CSV table of C-alpha atoms in Angstrom, one decimal:
chain,number,residue,atom,x,y,z
A,1122,UNK,CA,68.7,161.8,185.9
A,1123,UNK,CA,69.3,160.1,182.6
A,1124,UNK,CA,66.7,157.5,181.8
A,1125,UNK,CA,67.5,154.4,179.8
A,1126,UNK,CA,65.1,152.9,177.3
A,1127,UNK,CA,66.1,149.3,177.3
A,1128,UNK,CA,64.9,148.3,173.9
A,1129,UNK,CA,65.1,150.1,170.6
A,1130,UNK,CA,61.5,149.2,169.9
A,1131,UNK,CA,60.7,151.6,172.7
A,1132,UNK,CA,61.3,154.3,170.1
A,1133,UNK,CA,57.8,153.4,169.0
A,1134,UNK,CA,56.6,153.7,172.5
A,1135,UNK,CA,58.3,157.1,172.8
A,1136,UNK,CA,56.6,158.3,169.7
A,1137,UNK,CA,53.2,157.1,170.9
A,1138,UNK,CA,53.6,158.9,174.2
A,1139,UNK,CA,55.5,162.0,173.2
A,1140,UNK,CA,53.0,164.3,174.8
A,1141,UNK,CA,53.5,162.6,178.1
A,1142,UNK,CA,57.3,162.8,177.7
A,1143,UNK,CA,57.2,166.5,176.9
A,1144,UNK,CA,54.8,167.3,179.7
A,1145,UNK,CA,57.2,165.7,182.1
A,1146,UNK,CA,59.9,168.3,181.1
A,1147,UNK,CA,62.0,165.7,179.2
A,1148,UNK,CA,63.4,167.8,176.3
A,1149,UNK,CA,66.8,166.4,175.7
A,1150,UNK,CA,67.5,163.1,174.0
A,1151,UNK,CA,70.7,161.1,173.4
A,1152,UNK,CA,70.7,158.3,170.8
A,1153,UNK,CA,73.5,155.8,171.1
A,1154,UNK,CA,75.4,154.9,168.0
A,1155,UNK,CA,73.8,151.5,167.9
A,1156,UNK,CA,70.4,153.1,167.8
A,1157,UNK,CA,71.3,155.4,164.8
A,1158,UNK,CA,72.6,152.3,163.0
A,1159,UNK,CA,69.4,150.4,163.7
A,1160,UNK,CA,67.3,153.3,162.5
A,1161,UNK,CA,69.3,153.4,159.3
A,1162,UNK,CA,67.8,150.0,158.3
A,1163,UNK,CA,64.4,150.2,160.0
A,1164,UNK,CA,61.5,149.7,157.7
A,1165,UNK,CA,63.2,151.0,154.6
A,1166,UNK,CA,60.2,150.1,152.4
A,1167,UNK,CA,57.6,151.3,154.8
A,1168,UNK,CA,56.4,154.9,154.6
A,1169,UNK,CA,55.4,154.7,158.3
A,1170,UNK,CA,58.7,153.9,160.1
A,1171,UNK,CA,60.7,154.4,163.2
A,1172,UNK,CA,63.3,156.5,161.4
A,1173,UNK,CA,61.0,159.2,160.2
A,1174,UNK,CA,59.1,159.2,163.5
A,1175,UNK,CA,62.2,159.8,165.5
A,1176,UNK,CA,63.7,162.3,163.1
A,1177,UNK,CA,60.4,164.3,163.1
A,1178,UNK,CA,60.6,165.1,166.8
A,1179,UNK,CA,64.2,166.2,166.6
A,1180,UNK,CA,64.0,168.1,163.2
A,1181,UNK,CA,60.9,169.9,164.3
A,1182,UNK,CA,62.5,171.0,167.6
A,1183,UNK,CA,60.2,169.0,170.0
A,1184,UNK,CA,63.2,167.2,171.3
A,1185,UNK,CA,66.8,168.4,171.5
A,1186,UNK,CA,69.4,165.9,170.4
A,1187,UNK,CA,72.6,165.9,172.5
A,1188,UNK,CA,75.7,164.1,171.4
A,1189,UNK,CA,79.4,164.1,172.0
A,1190,UNK,CA,82.5,164.0,169.8
A,1191,UNK,CA,83.1,160.3,170.1
A,1192,UNK,CA,79.5,159.4,169.3
A,1193,UNK,CA,80.0,161.3,166.0
A,1194,UNK,CA,83.3,159.5,165.4
A,1195,UNK,CA,81.6,156.1,166.1
A,1196,UNK,CA,78.9,157.0,163.5
A,1197,UNK,CA,81.5,158.0,160.9
A,1198,UNK,CA,83.4,154.8,161.5
A,1199,UNK,CA,80.4,152.4,161.3
A,1200,UNK,CA,78.0,153.9,158.9
A,1201,UNK,CA,79.6,152.4,155.8
A,1202,UNK,CA,79.7,148.9,157.3
A,1203,UNK,CA,76.0,149.3,158.1
A,1204,UNK,CA,75.3,150.5,154.5
A,1205,UNK,CA,77.1,147.5,153.1
A,1206,UNK,CA,75.3,145.1,155.4
A,1207,UNK,CA,71.9,146.4,154.4
A,1208,UNK,CA,72.6,146.2,150.7
A,1209,UNK,CA,74.0,142.6,151.1
A,1210,UNK,CA,71.0,141.6,153.1
A,1211,UNK,CA,68.7,142.9,150.4
A,1212,UNK,CA,70.6,141.0,147.7
A,1213,UNK,CA,70.4,137.8,149.7
A,1214,UNK,CA,66.7,138.2,150.2
A,1215,UNK,CA,66.1,139.0,146.6
A,1216,UNK,CA,68.0,135.9,145.4
A,1217,UNK,CA,65.8,133.7,147.7
A,1218,UNK,CA,62.5,135.0,146.4
A,1219,UNK,CA,63.2,136.3,142.8
A,1220,UNK,CA,61.5,133.2,141.2
A,1221,UNK,CA,58.5,133.3,143.5
A,1222,UNK,CA,55.6,134.7,141.4
A,1223,UNK,CA,53.3,134.7,144.5
A,1224,UNK,CA,55.4,137.3,146.3
A,1225,UNK,CA,55.3,141.0,146.0
A,1226,UNK,CA,58.2,142.4,143.9
A,1227,UNK,CA,61.2,143.7,145.8
A,1228,UNK,CA,62.1,147.3,145.8
A,1229,UNK,CA,65.0,147.8,143.4
A,1230,UNK,CA,68.6,147.8,144.8
A,1231,UNK,CA,69.1,151.3,143.4
A,1232,UNK,CA,66.0,152.5,145.3
A,1233,UNK,CA,67.3,150.9,148.6
A,1234,UNK,CA,70.6,152.6,148.1
A,1235,UNK,CA,68.9,155.9,147.5
A,1236,UNK,CA,66.8,155.5,150.6
A,1237,UNK,CA,69.8,154.7,152.8
A,1238,UNK,CA,71.8,157.6,151.5
A,1239,UNK,CA,69.0,160.0,152.2
A,1240,UNK,CA,68.8,158.6,155.8
A,1241,UNK,CA,72.6,158.9,156.2
A,1242,UNK,CA,72.4,162.6,155.1
A,1243,UNK,CA,69.6,163.3,157.6
A,1244,UNK,CA,71.4,161.6,160.5
A,1245,UNK,CA,74.5,163.5,159.8
A,1246,UNK,CA,72.6,166.8,159.7
A,1247,UNK,CA,71.1,166.0,163.1
A,1248,UNK,CA,74.4,165.0,164.6
A,1249,UNK,CA,76.5,167.8,163.2
A,1250,UNK,CA,74.1,170.7,162.7
A,1251,UNK,CA,71.0,170.2,165.0
A,1252,UNK,CA,72.5,168.5,168.0
A,1253,UNK,CA,74.1,170.2,171.0
A,1254,UNK,CA,77.6,168.7,171.1
A,1255,UNK,CA,79.4,168.3,174.4
A,1256,UNK,CA,83.1,169.0,175.0
A,1257,UNK,CA,85.5,166.1,175.4
A,1258,UNK,CA,88.2,167.5,177.8
A,1259,UNK,CA,91.3,165.5,178.7
A,1260,UNK,CA,90.0,165.2,182.3
A,1261,UNK,CA,87.0,163.2,181.0
A,1262,UNK,CA,89.2,160.8,179.0
A,1263,UNK,CA,91.5,160.3,182.1
A,1264,UNK,CA,88.5,159.6,184.3
A,1265,UNK,CA,87.1,157.1,181.7
A,1266,UNK,CA,90.5,155.3,181.6
A,1267,UNK,CA,90.5,155.0,185.4
A,1268,UNK,CA,87.0,153.6,185.4
A,1269,UNK,CA,88.0,151.1,182.8
A,1270,UNK,CA,91.0,149.9,184.8
A,1271,UNK,CA,88.8,149.6,187.9
A,1272,UNK,CA,86.0,147.8,186.1
A,1273,UNK,CA,83.5,150.4,187.1
A,1274,UNK,CA,80.3,150.9,185.0
A,1275,UNK,CA,79.9,150.8,182.2
A,1276,UNK,CA,83.0,148.5,182.3
A,1277,UNK,CA,81.4,146.0,184.7
A,1278,UNK,CA,80.5,143.6,181.9
A,1279,UNK,CA,83.3,144.3,179.4
A,1280,UNK,CA,85.9,146.9,178.6
A,1281,UNK,CA,83.9,149.9,177.4
A,1282,UNK,CA,86.3,152.8,177.4
A,1283,UNK,CA,84.5,154.6,174.6
A,1284,UNK,CA,81.1,154.2,176.1
A,1285,UNK,CA,82.6,155.6,179.4
A,1286,UNK,CA,83.9,158.7,177.5
A,1287,UNK,CA,80.5,159.1,175.9
A,1288,UNK,CA,78.4,158.9,179.0
A,1289,UNK,CA,80.7,161.1,181.1
A,1290,UNK,CA,80.8,163.8,178.4
A,1291,UNK,CA,77.0,163.7,178.2
A,1292,UNK,CA,76.5,163.8,182.0
A,1293,UNK,CA,78.9,166.7,182.4
A,1294,UNK,CA,77.2,168.6,179.6
A,1295,UNK,CA,73.8,168.1,181.2
A,1296,UNK,CA,75.2,169.4,184.5
A,1297,UNK,CA,76.4,172.6,182.8
A,1298,UNK,CA,73.0,173.0,181.1
A,1299,UNK,CA,71.3,172.3,184.5
A,1300,UNK,CA,69.0,169.8,182.7
A,1301,UNK,CA,67.2,167.5,185.2
A,1302,UNK,CA,66.0,164.9,182.7
A,1303,UNK,CA,67.3,163.4,179.5
A,1304,UNK,CA,66.3,160.4,177.5
A,1305,UNK,CA,69.3,158.1,176.7
A,1306,UNK,CA,68.3,155.5,174.2
A,1307,UNK,CA,70.5,152.5,173.6
A,1308,UNK,CA,70.3,148.8,172.6
A,1309,UNK,CA,73.2,147.9,174.9
A,1310,UNK,CA,71.2,148.7,178.1
A,1311,UNK,CA,73.0,146.1,180.2
A,1312,UNK,CA,76.2,148.1,179.9
A,1313,UNK,CA,74.6,151.1,181.6
A,1314,UNK,CA,72.0,149.6,184.0
A,1315,UNK,CA,72.7,148.1,187.4
A,1316,UNK,CA,74.0,144.6,187.9
A,1317,UNK,CA,70.7,142.7,187.7
A,1318,UNK,CA,69.2,145.0,185.0
A,1319,UNK,CA,66.2,145.9,187.2
A,1320,UNK,CA,66.7,149.7,186.8
A,1321,UNK,CA,67.3,151.1,183.4
A,1322,UNK,CA,68.7,154.4,184.5
A,1323,UNK,CA,72.0,156.0,185.2
A,1324,UNK,CA,72.5,157.4,188.6
A,1325,UNK,CA,75.2,157.5,191.2
A,1326,UNK,CA,73.7,154.6,193.1
A,1327,UNK,CA,73.1,152.1,190.3
A,1328,UNK,CA,76.3,152.7,188.3
A,1329,UNK,CA,78.5,154.7,190.6
A,1330,UNK,CA,79.0,157.4,187.9
């Protein structure tokens, strides 16, 4: 079964309860592209942050990151836009408070850029070197296209062909690995949960995968 954490803030909950997670034989973890992009900007000026917490468990081998070719392509396609959005947001905030003497000085723009670039390098190392990467066979792409045409999950709310390819690739990979449990963390939980969002999990009953 693939469990869905329905809020990116649950990364903090995951970190706080990591021993419980590991004791329940949950070793594999999949982070959706939206979560990687969120982590890129999370608490950039705070030494205690979600990014370092999440990367610690993967880099130290406590959790095994699983991904698929299209998730890596999505990351490559969107990372630059996220970088620009973070820098522009910092500039806007700086311009608002730059004349306020009562506020703490902002981290310099150069330091913010440096921090983001370091994070990008770490994410790419995890995705391309540390992660187990599934295959993406033509059969999966065809199945995903059929599900999209038939409005089957995760296409029940909108056209989500790429999401369908992602989740089918992951599921097939976990079947091959004979992995009973895997954490799948996404912000877009309603795309993967059942129709009334009461169960944040992927299984044959709730999403007909």
